[in-house]
Coordinates of C-alpha atoms in Angstrom, one line a residue:
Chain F
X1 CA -9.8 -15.8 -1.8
X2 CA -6.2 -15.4 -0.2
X3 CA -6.7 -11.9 -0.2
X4 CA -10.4 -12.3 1.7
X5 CA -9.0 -14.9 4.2
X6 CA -6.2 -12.5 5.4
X7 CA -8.8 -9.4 5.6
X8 CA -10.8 -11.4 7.6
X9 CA -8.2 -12.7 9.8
X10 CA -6.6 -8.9 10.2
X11 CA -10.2 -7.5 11.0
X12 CA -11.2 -10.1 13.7
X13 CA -10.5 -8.8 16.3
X14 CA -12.4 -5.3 15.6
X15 CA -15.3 -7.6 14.4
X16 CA -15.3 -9.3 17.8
X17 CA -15.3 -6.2 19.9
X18 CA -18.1 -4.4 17.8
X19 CA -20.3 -7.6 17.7
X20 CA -20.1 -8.4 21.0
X21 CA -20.9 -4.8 22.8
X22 CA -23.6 -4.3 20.1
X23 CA -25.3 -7.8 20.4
X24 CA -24.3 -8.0 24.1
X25 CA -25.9 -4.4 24.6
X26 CA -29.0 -4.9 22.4
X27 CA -29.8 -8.5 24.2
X28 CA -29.0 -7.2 27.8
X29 CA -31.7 -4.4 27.2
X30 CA -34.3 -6.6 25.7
X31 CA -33.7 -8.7 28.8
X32 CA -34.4 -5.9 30.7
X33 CA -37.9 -4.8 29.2
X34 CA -40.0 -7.1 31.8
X35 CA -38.5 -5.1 34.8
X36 CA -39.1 -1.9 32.7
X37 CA -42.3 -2.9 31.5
X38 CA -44.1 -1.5 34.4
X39 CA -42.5 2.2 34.4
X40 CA -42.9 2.2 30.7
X41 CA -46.4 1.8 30.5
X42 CA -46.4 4.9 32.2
X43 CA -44.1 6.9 30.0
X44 CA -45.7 5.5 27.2
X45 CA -48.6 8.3 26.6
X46 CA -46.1 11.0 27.4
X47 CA -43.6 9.7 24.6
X48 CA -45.8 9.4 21.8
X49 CA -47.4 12.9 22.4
X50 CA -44.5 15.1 22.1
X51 CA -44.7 15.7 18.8
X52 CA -41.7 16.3 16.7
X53 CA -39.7 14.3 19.4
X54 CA -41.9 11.8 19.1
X55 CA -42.2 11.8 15.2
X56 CA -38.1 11.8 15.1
X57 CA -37.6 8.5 17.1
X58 CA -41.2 6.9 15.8
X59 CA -42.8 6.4 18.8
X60 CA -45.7 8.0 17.7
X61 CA -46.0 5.1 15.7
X62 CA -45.1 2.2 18.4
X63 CA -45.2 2.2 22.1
X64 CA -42.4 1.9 24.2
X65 CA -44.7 -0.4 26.4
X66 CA -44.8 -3.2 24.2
X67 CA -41.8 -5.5 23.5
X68 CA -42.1 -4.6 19.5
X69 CA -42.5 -0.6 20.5
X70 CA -39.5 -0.8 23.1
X71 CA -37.5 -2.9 20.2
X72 CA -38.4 -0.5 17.6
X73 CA -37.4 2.7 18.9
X74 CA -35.0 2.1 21.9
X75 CA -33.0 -1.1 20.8
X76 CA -33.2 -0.5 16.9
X77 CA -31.6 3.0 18.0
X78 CA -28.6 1.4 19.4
X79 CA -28.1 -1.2 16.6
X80 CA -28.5 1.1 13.9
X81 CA -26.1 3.2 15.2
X82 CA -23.2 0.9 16.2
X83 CA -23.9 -0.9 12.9
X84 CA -23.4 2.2 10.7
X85 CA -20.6 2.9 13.1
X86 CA -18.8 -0.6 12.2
X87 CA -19.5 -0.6 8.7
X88 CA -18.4 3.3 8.4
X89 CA -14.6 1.7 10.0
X90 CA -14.5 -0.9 8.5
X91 CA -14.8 0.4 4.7
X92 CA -12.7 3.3 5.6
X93 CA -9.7 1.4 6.6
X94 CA -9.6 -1.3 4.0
X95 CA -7.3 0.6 1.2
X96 CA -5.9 3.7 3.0
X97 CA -4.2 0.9 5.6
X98 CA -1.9 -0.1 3.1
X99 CA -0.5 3.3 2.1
X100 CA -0.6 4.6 5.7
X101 CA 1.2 1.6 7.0
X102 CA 3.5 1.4 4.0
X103 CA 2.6 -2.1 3.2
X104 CA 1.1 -0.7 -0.1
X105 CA 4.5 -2.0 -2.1
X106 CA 4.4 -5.8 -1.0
X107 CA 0.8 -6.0 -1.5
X108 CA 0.6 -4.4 -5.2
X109 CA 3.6 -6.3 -6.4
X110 CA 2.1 -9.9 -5.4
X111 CA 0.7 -10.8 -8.8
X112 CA -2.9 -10.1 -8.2
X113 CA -4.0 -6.7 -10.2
X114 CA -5.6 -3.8 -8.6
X115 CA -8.8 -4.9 -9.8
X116 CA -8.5 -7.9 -8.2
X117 CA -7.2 -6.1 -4.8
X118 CA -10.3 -3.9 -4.8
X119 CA -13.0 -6.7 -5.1
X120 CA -11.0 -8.9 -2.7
X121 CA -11.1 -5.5 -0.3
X122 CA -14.7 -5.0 -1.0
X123 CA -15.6 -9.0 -0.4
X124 CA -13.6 -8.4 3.0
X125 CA -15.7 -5.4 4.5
X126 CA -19.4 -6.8 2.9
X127 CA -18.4 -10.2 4.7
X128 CA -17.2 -8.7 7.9
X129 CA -20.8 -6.3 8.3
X130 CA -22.7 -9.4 7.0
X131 CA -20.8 -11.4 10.1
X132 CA -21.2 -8.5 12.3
X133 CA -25.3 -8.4 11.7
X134 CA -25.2 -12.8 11.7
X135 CA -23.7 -12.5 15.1
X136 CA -25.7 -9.6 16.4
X137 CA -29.3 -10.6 15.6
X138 CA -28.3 -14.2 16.8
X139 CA -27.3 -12.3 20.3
X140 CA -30.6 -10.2 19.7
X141 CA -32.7 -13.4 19.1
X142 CA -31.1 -14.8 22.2
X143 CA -31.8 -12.3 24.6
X144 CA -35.7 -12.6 22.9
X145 CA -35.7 -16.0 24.0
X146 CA -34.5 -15.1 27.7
X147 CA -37.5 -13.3 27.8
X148 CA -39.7 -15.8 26.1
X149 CA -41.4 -13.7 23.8
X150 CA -40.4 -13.8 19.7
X151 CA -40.7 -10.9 17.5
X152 CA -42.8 -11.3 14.8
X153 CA -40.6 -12.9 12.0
X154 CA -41.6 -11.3 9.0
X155 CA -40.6 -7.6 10.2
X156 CA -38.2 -8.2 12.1
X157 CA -36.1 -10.0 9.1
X158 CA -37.0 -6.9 7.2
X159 CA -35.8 -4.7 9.7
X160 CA -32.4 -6.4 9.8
X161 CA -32.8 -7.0 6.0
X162 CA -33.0 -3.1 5.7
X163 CA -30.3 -2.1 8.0
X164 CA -27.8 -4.7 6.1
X165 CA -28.5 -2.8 3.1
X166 CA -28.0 0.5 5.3
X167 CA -24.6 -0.3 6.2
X168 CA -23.4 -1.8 3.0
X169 CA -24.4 2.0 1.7
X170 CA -22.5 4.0 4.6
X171 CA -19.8 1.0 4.3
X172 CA -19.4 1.5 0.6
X173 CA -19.3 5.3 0.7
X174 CA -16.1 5.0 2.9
X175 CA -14.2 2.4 0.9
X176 CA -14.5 5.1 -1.8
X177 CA -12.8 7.3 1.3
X178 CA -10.7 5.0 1.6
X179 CA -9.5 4.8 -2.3
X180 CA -9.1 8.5 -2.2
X181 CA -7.2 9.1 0.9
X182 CA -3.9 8.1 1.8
X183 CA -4.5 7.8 5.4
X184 CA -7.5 6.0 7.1
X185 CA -10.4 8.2 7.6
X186 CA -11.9 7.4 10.9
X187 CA -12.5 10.4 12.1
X188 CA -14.3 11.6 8.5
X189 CA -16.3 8.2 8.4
X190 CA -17.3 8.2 12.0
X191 CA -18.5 11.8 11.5
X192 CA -20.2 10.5 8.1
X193 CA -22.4 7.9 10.1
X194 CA -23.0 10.3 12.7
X195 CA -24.0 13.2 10.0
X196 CA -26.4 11.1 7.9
X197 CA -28.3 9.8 11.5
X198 CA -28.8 13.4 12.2
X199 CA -29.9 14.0 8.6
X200 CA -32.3 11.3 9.7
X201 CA -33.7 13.0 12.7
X202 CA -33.6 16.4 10.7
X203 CA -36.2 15.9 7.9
X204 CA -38.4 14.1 10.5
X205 CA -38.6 17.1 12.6
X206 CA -38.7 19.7 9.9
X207 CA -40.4 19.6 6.6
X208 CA -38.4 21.9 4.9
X209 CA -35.5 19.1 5.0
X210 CA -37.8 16.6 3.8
X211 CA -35.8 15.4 0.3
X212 CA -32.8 14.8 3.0
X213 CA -34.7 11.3 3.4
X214 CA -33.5 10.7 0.2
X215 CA -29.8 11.2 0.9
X216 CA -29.8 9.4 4.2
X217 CA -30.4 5.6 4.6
X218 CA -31.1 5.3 7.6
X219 CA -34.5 6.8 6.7
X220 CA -35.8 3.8 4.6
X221 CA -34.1 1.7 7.0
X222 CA -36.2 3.1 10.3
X223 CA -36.8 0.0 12.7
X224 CA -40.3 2.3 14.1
X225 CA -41.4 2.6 10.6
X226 CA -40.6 -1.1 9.3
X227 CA -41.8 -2.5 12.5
X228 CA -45.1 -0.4 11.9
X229 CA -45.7 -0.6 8.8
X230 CA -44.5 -3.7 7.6
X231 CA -42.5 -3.1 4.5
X232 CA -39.7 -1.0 2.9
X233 CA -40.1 2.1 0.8
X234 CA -39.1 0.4 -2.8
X235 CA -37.6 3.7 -3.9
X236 CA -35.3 4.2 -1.0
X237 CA -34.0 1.0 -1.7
X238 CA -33.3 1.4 -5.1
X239 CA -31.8 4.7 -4.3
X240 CA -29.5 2.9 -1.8
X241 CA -28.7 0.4 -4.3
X242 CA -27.1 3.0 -7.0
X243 CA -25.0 4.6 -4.2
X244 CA -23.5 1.3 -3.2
X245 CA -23.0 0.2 -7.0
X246 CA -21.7 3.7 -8.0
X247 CA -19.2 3.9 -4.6
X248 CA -17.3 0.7 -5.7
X249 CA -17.3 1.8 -9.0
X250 CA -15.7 5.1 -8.4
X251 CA -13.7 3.7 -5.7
X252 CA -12.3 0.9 -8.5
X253 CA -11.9 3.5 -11.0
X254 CA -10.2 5.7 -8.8
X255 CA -7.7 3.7 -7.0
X256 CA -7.0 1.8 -10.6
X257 CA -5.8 5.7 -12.0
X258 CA -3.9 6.2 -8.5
X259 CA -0.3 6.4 -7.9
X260 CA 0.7 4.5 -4.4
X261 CA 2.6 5.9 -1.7
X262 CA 5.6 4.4 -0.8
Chain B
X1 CA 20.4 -11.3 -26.5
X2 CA 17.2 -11.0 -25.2
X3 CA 16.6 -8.0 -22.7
X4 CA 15.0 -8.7 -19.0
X5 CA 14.2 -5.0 -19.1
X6 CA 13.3 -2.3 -21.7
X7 CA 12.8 1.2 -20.8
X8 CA 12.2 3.7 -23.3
X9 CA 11.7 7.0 -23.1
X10 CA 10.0 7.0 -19.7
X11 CA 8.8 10.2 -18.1
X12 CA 7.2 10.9 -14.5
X13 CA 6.3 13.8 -13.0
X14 CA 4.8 14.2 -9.7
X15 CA 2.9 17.1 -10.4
X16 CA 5.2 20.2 -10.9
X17 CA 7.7 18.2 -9.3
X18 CA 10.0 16.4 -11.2
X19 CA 10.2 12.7 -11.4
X20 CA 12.4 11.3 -14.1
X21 CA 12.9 12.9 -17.4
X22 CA 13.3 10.7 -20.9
X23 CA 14.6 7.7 -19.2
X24 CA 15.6 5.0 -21.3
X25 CA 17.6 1.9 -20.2
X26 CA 18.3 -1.9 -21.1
X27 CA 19.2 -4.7 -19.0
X28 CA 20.0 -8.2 -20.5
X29 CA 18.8 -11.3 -19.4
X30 CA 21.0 -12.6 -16.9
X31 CA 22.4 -9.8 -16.0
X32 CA 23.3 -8.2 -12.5
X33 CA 22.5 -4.7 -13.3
X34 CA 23.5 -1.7 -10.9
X35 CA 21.6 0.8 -11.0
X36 CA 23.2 3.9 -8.8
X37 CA 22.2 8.0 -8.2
X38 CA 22.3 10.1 -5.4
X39 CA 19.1 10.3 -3.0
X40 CA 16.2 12.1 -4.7
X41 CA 17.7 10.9 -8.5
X42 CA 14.7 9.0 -9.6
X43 CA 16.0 5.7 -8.9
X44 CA 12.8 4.5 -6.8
X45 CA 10.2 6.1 -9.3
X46 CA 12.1 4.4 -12.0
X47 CA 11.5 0.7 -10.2
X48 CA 7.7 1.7 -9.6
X49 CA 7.0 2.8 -13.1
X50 CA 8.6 -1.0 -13.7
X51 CA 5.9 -2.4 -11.2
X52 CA 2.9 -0.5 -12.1
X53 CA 2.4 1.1 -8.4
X54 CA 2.9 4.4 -10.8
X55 CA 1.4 5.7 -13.9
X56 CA 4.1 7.1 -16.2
X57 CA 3.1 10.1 -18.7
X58 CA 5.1 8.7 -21.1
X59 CA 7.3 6.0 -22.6
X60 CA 7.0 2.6 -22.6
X61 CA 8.5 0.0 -20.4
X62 CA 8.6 -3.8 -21.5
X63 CA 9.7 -6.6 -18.4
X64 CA 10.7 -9.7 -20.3
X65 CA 9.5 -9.0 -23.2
X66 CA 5.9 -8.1 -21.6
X67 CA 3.9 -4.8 -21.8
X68 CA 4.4 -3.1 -17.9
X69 CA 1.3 -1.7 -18.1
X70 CA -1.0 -4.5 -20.4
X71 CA 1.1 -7.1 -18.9
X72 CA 1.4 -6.4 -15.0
X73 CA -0.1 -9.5 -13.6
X74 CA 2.4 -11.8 -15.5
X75 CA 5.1 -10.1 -15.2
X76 CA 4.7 -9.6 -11.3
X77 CA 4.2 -13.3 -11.4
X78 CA 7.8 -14.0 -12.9
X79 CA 9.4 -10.8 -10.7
X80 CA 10.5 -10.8 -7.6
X81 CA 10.8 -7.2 -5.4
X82 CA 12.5 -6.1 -2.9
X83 CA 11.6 -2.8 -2.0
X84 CA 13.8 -0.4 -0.1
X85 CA 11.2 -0.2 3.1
X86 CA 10.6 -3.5 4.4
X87 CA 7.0 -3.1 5.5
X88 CA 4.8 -5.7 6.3
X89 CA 1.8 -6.3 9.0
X90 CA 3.1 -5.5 12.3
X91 CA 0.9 -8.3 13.8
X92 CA 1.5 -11.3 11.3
X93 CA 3.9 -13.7 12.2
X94 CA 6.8 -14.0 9.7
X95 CA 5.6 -17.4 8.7
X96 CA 2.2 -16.4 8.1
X97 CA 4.1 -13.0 5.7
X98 CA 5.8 -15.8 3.9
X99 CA 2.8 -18.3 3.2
X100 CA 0.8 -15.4 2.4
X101 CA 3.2 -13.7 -0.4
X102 CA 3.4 -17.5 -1.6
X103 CA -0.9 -18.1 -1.8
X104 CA -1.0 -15.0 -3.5
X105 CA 1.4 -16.4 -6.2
X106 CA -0.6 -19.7 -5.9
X107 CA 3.0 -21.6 -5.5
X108 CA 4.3 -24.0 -3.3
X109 CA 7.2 -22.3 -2.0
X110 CA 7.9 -23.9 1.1
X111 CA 11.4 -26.1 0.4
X112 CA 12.3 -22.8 -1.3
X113 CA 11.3 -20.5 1.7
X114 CA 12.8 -22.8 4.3
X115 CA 16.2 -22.8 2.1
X116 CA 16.5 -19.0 2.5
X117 CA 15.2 -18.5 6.2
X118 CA 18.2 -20.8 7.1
X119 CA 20.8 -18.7 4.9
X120 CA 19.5 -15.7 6.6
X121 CA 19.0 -17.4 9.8
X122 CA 15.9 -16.1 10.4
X123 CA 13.7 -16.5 13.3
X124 CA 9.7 -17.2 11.5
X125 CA 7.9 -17.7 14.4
X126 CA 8.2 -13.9 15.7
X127 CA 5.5 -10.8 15.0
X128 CA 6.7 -8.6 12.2
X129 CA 6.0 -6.1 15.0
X130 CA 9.3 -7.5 17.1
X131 CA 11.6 -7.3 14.2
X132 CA 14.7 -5.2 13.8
X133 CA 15.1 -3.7 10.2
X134 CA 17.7 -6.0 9.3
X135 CA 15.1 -9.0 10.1
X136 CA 12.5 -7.5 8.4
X137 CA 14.7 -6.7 5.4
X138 CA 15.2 -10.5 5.4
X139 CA 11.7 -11.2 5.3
X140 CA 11.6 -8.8 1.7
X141 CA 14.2 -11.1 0.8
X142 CA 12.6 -14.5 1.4
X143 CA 9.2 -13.0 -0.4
X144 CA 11.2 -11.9 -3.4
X145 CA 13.0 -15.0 -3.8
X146 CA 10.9 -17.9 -2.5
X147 CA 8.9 -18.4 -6.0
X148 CA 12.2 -18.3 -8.0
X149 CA 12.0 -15.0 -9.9
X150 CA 13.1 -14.5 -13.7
X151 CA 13.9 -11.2 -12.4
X152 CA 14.2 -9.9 -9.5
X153 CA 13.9 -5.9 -8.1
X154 CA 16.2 -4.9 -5.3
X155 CA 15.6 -1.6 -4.3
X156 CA 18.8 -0.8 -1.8
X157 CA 18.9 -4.1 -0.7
X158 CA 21.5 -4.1 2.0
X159 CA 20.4 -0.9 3.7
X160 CA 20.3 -2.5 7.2
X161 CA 21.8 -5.9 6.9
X162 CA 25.1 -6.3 8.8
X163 CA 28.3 -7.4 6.8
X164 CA 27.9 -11.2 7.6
X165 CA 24.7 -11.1 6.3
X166 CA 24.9 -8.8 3.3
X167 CA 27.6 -11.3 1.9
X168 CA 24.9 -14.7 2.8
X169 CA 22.4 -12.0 0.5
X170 CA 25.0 -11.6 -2.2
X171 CA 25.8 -15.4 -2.2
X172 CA 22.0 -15.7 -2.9
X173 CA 21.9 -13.7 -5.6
X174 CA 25.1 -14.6 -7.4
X175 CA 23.2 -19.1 -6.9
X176 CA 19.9 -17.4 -8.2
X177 CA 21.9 -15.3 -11.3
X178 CA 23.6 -18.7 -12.0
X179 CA 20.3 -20.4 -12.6
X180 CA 19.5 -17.9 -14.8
X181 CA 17.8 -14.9 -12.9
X182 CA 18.2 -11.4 -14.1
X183 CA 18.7 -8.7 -11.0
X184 CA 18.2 -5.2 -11.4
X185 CA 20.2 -4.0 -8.1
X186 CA 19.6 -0.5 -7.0
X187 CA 21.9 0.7 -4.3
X188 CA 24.5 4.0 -3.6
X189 CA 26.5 1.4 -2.4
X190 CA 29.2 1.5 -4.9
X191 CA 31.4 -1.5 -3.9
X192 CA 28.8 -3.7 -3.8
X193 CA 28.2 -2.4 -7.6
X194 CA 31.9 -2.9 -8.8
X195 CA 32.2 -6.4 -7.2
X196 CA 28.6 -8.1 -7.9
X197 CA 27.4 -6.3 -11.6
X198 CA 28.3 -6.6 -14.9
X199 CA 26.5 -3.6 -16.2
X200 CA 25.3 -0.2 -14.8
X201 CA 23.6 2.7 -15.6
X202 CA 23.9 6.3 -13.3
X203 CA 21.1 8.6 -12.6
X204 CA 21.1 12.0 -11.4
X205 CA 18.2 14.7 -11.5
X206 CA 16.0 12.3 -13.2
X207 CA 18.4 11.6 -15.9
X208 CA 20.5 8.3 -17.0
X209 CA 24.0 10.3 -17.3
X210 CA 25.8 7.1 -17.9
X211 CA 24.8 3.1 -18.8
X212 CA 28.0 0.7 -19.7
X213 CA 29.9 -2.2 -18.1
X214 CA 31.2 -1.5 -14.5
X215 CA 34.5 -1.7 -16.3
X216 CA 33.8 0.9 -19.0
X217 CA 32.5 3.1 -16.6
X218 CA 35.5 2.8 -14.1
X219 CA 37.3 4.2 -17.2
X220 CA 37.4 7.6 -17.7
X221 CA 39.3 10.5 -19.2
X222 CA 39.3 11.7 -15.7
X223 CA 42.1 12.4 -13.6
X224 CA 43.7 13.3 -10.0
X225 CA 46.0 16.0 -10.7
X226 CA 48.3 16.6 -7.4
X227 CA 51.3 19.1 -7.8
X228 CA 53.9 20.5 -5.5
X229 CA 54.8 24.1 -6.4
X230 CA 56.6 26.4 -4.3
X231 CA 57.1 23.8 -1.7
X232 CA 52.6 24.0 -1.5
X233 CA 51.2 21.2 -2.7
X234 CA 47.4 21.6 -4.9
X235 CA 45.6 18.8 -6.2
X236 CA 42.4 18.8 -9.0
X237 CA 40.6 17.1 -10.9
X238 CA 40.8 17.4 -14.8
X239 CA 38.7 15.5 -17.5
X240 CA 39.6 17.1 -20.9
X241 CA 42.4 17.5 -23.5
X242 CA 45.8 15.9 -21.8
X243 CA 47.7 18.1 -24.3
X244 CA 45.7 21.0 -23.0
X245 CA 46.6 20.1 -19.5
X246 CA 50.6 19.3 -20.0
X247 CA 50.6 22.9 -21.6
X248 CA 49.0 24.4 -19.0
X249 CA 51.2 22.6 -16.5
X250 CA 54.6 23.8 -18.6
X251 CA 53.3 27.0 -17.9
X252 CA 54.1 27.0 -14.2
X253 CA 57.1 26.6 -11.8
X254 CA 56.5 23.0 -11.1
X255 CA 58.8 20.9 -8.0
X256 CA 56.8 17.5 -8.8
X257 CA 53.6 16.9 -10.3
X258 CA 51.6 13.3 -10.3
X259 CA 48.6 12.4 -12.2
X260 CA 46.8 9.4 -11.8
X261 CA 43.3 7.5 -12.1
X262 CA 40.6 8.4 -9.8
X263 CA 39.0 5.2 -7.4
X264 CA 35.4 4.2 -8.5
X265 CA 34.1 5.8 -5.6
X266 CA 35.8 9.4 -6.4
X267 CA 34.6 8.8 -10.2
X268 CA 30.7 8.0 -9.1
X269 CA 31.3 11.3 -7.2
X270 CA 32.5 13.2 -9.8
X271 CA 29.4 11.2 -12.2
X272 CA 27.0 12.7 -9.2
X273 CA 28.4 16.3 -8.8
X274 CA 29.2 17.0 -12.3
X275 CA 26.5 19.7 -13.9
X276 CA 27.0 17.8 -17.4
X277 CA 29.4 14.7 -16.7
X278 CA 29.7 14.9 -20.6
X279 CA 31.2 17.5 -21.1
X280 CA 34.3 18.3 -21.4
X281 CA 36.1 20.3 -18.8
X282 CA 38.3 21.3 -16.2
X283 CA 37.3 21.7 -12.5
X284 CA 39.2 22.2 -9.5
X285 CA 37.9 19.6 -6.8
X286 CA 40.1 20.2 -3.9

């Protein structure tokens, strides 16, 4: 609990900066739908008829003239992306920091066990995205009510239910970057957020890459498709759930067998 | 008597590099143990085998009576460290470094903490980030000491202190070896060896060469050899047969000759240069 409190209070100020220009960013623009309303209507039939395009960023399921549409493809874009962003920093700094910053030696001789330093780690970063997404649908939600017009509750928890579990994944993939490297990987876990939304646009656009919608999570966690369609794709999930269990545990085995840099 | 440290046989190698080679070393409860070598010796990978931030390929280390390995979270509980780069988070306040070490160890070690921040005189209301060395080095201290170690780990300790306050961290030590705390001092420093331990052990290339009392290891069959010959005057140092070494100097058209016991400083050197310190044998040092 020591160990979570002092994560929490080193990582506040990166929390507050990422949760405020996502939630500040995703409100502002749902504030500005009803003076874009009028110009989207118009764009609307051109959008959803460009085929791949159109396929790639699902709005040739939803229209960008309704507030759900707009949400779905333009806002969920945004969020999706800082998000994966955040969580991808976050999980990459958590156990490099210590050997890059050469605190490493008073923090693994406090009686506490590596184990426990890895769960305590791991508790850190799940609380931090879970704080990140609190704070950001509460913005989103607000910027809703500024326009007085409420998503429909159901989808839109599943949504943000779905990208929670999308970030824990990209989050967990870099604490296990972070277990392995000595340095903090931002660069590499930046790149890997960036890589898997591409792989995301890829096997929508070609079907030769369609299995890639089993490596990338942002696929099952698609605001167009869950604001469609109404539910999540149970396998995906599953499948999301194995590489978050089997990250930590690599990443607990590994930095358990690891000698620590000075 | 009951040992604070057991090392047997312990071997690390960092890859094809080496590490330390066979190491195996005992420290008695109680004790203020110096452990000295050269840079590069194995002296740190030696103290972090001891702590578990390595794995060791083999050997077995035991820490008050406790398996290093089975055993890390109690024993890490009863140890205090000290390592030899004070490091902590640049933005934390020192205060906040200290209550944190302390939480971890679920102790109340605020009289305690207090105590040695006034010894040391030192400032806890500044960012880690705005601290000298020296300061920070007292911050190691204060978390070392605060929960009242057993034993306590001091990996060059005074690297960084000035003299004033290298003898207030000395005066700790010797109150906290009086209560009954065991310190395992690593340093080069090898005044601070002769005047504050009882025991030491020398490594060099990975290898204890020597482990006895400061005073056995002061002794030595070694000795400055200076003579005046010819009106030139040629000094060397000579560890063998004195016999050997009168003939030898009977030999020669000698004015004067004086032969005398080397300082503790030119005997460590000698300890660190020497290709086999144990064997016997002549060598011309200036």
């Amino acid at each position: 609990m020591t160990l979570l409190k002092h994560e929490i209070k080193m990582n506040l100020k990166t929390l507050l900066i990422w949760t405020l220009s996502v939630g500040v960013l995703c409100a502002g623009c749902i504030l500005l739908f009803k003076s874009l309303e009028e110009s989207m209507r118009g764009m609307a039939a051109a959008y959803s008829d460009m085929g791949a395009f159109s396929a790639a960023l699902g709005m040739d399921k939803l229209s960008v003239s309704t507030l759900e549409g707009f949400y779905g493809t333009e806002i969920a874009l945004m969020f999706a992306i800082g998000g994966a962003m955040f969580a991808a920093m976050t999980g990459a700094s958590m156990l490099s920091k210590e050997e890059e910053g050469h605190t490493c030696e008073f923090l693994l001789t406090l009686p506490m066990g590596r184990r426990t330093v890895i769960f305590g780690k791991y508790m850190a970063m799940a609380l931090l995205v879970l704080l990140f997404n609190g704070v950001t649908v509460l913005l989103i939600l607000t910027g809703f009510v500024g326009i007085g017009e409420m998503p429909d509750g159901k989808t839109f928890a599943l949504y943000h239910g779905a990208q929670l579990l999308m970030q824990l994944e990209i989050g967990s993939v870099c604490f296990l970057i972070s277990a392995i490297a000595k340095r903090r990987q931002l660069g590499a876990s930046l790149g890997l957020a960036m890589l898997l939304y591409m792989a995301d646009l890829m096997c929508r656009i070609i079907p030769d890459l369609e299995d890639l919608k089993y490596v990338t999570p942002y696929y099952f966690s698609n605001g167009a498709d869950i604001l469609a369609g109404g539910e999540l794709q149970g396998e995906m999930v599953v499948i999301s759930l194995i590489v978050t269990f089997f990250s930590v545990l690599a990443a607990t085995v590994v930095y358990g067998k690891r000698d620590l840099a000075a | 008597m009951e040992k604070a440290i057991e090392i047997t046989g312990l071997t690390k190698n960092y890859g094809k590099h080496r590490g330390v080679k066979g190491i195996s070393l005992q420290v008695e409860k109680g004790d203020i143990f110096g452990f000295l070598g050269p840079n590069g010796a194995g002296k740190s990978t030696t103290i972090r085998s001891i702590l578990g931030l390595l794995h060791f390929g083999q050997g077995e280390i035991k820490i008050l009576g406790m398996d290093s390995v089975k055993q890390q979270k109690e024993i890490l509980s009863r140890t205090g460290y000290m390592p030899s780069e004070a490091m902590f988070y640049p933005t934390m306040k020192v205060r906040d470094v200290i209550r944190f070490a302390a939480d971890i160890r679920r102790r109340d070690c605020k009289a305690e903490a207090e105590k040695i921040c006034e010894v040391l005189e030192l400032d806890t209301g500044k960012k880690i980030e705005e601290l000298s060395l020296g300061n920070r080095k007292k911050v190691s201290i204060v978390c070392a000491m605060q929960h009242k170690p057993e034993l306590l780990i001091l990996d060059e300790p005074t690297s960084g202190l000035d003299p004033l306050m290298q003898e207030a961290f000395f005066k700790l030590i010797l109150n906290y070896n009086s209560q009954g705390t065991t310190c395992f001092l690593s340093s080069h420093v090898l005044t601070e060896v002769k005047r504050y331990c009882k025991n030491a052990a020398i490594i060099r290339e990975g290898e204890i060469i020597r482990a006895d009392t400061v005073e056995n290891l002061s002794r030595s069959n070694l000795r400055k050899v200076r003579v005046w010959e010819a009106g030139e005057e040629r000094s060397f140092s000579y560890s063998g047969d004195m016999k050997e070494l009168i003939r030898k100097l009977n030999e020669t058209e000698l004015s004067d000759v004086l032969i005398e016991e080397p300082s503790l400083d030119e005997l460590f050197m000698h300890y660190y240069s020497e290709s086999d310190a144990r064997e016997d044998r002549k060598e011309e040092v200036l």
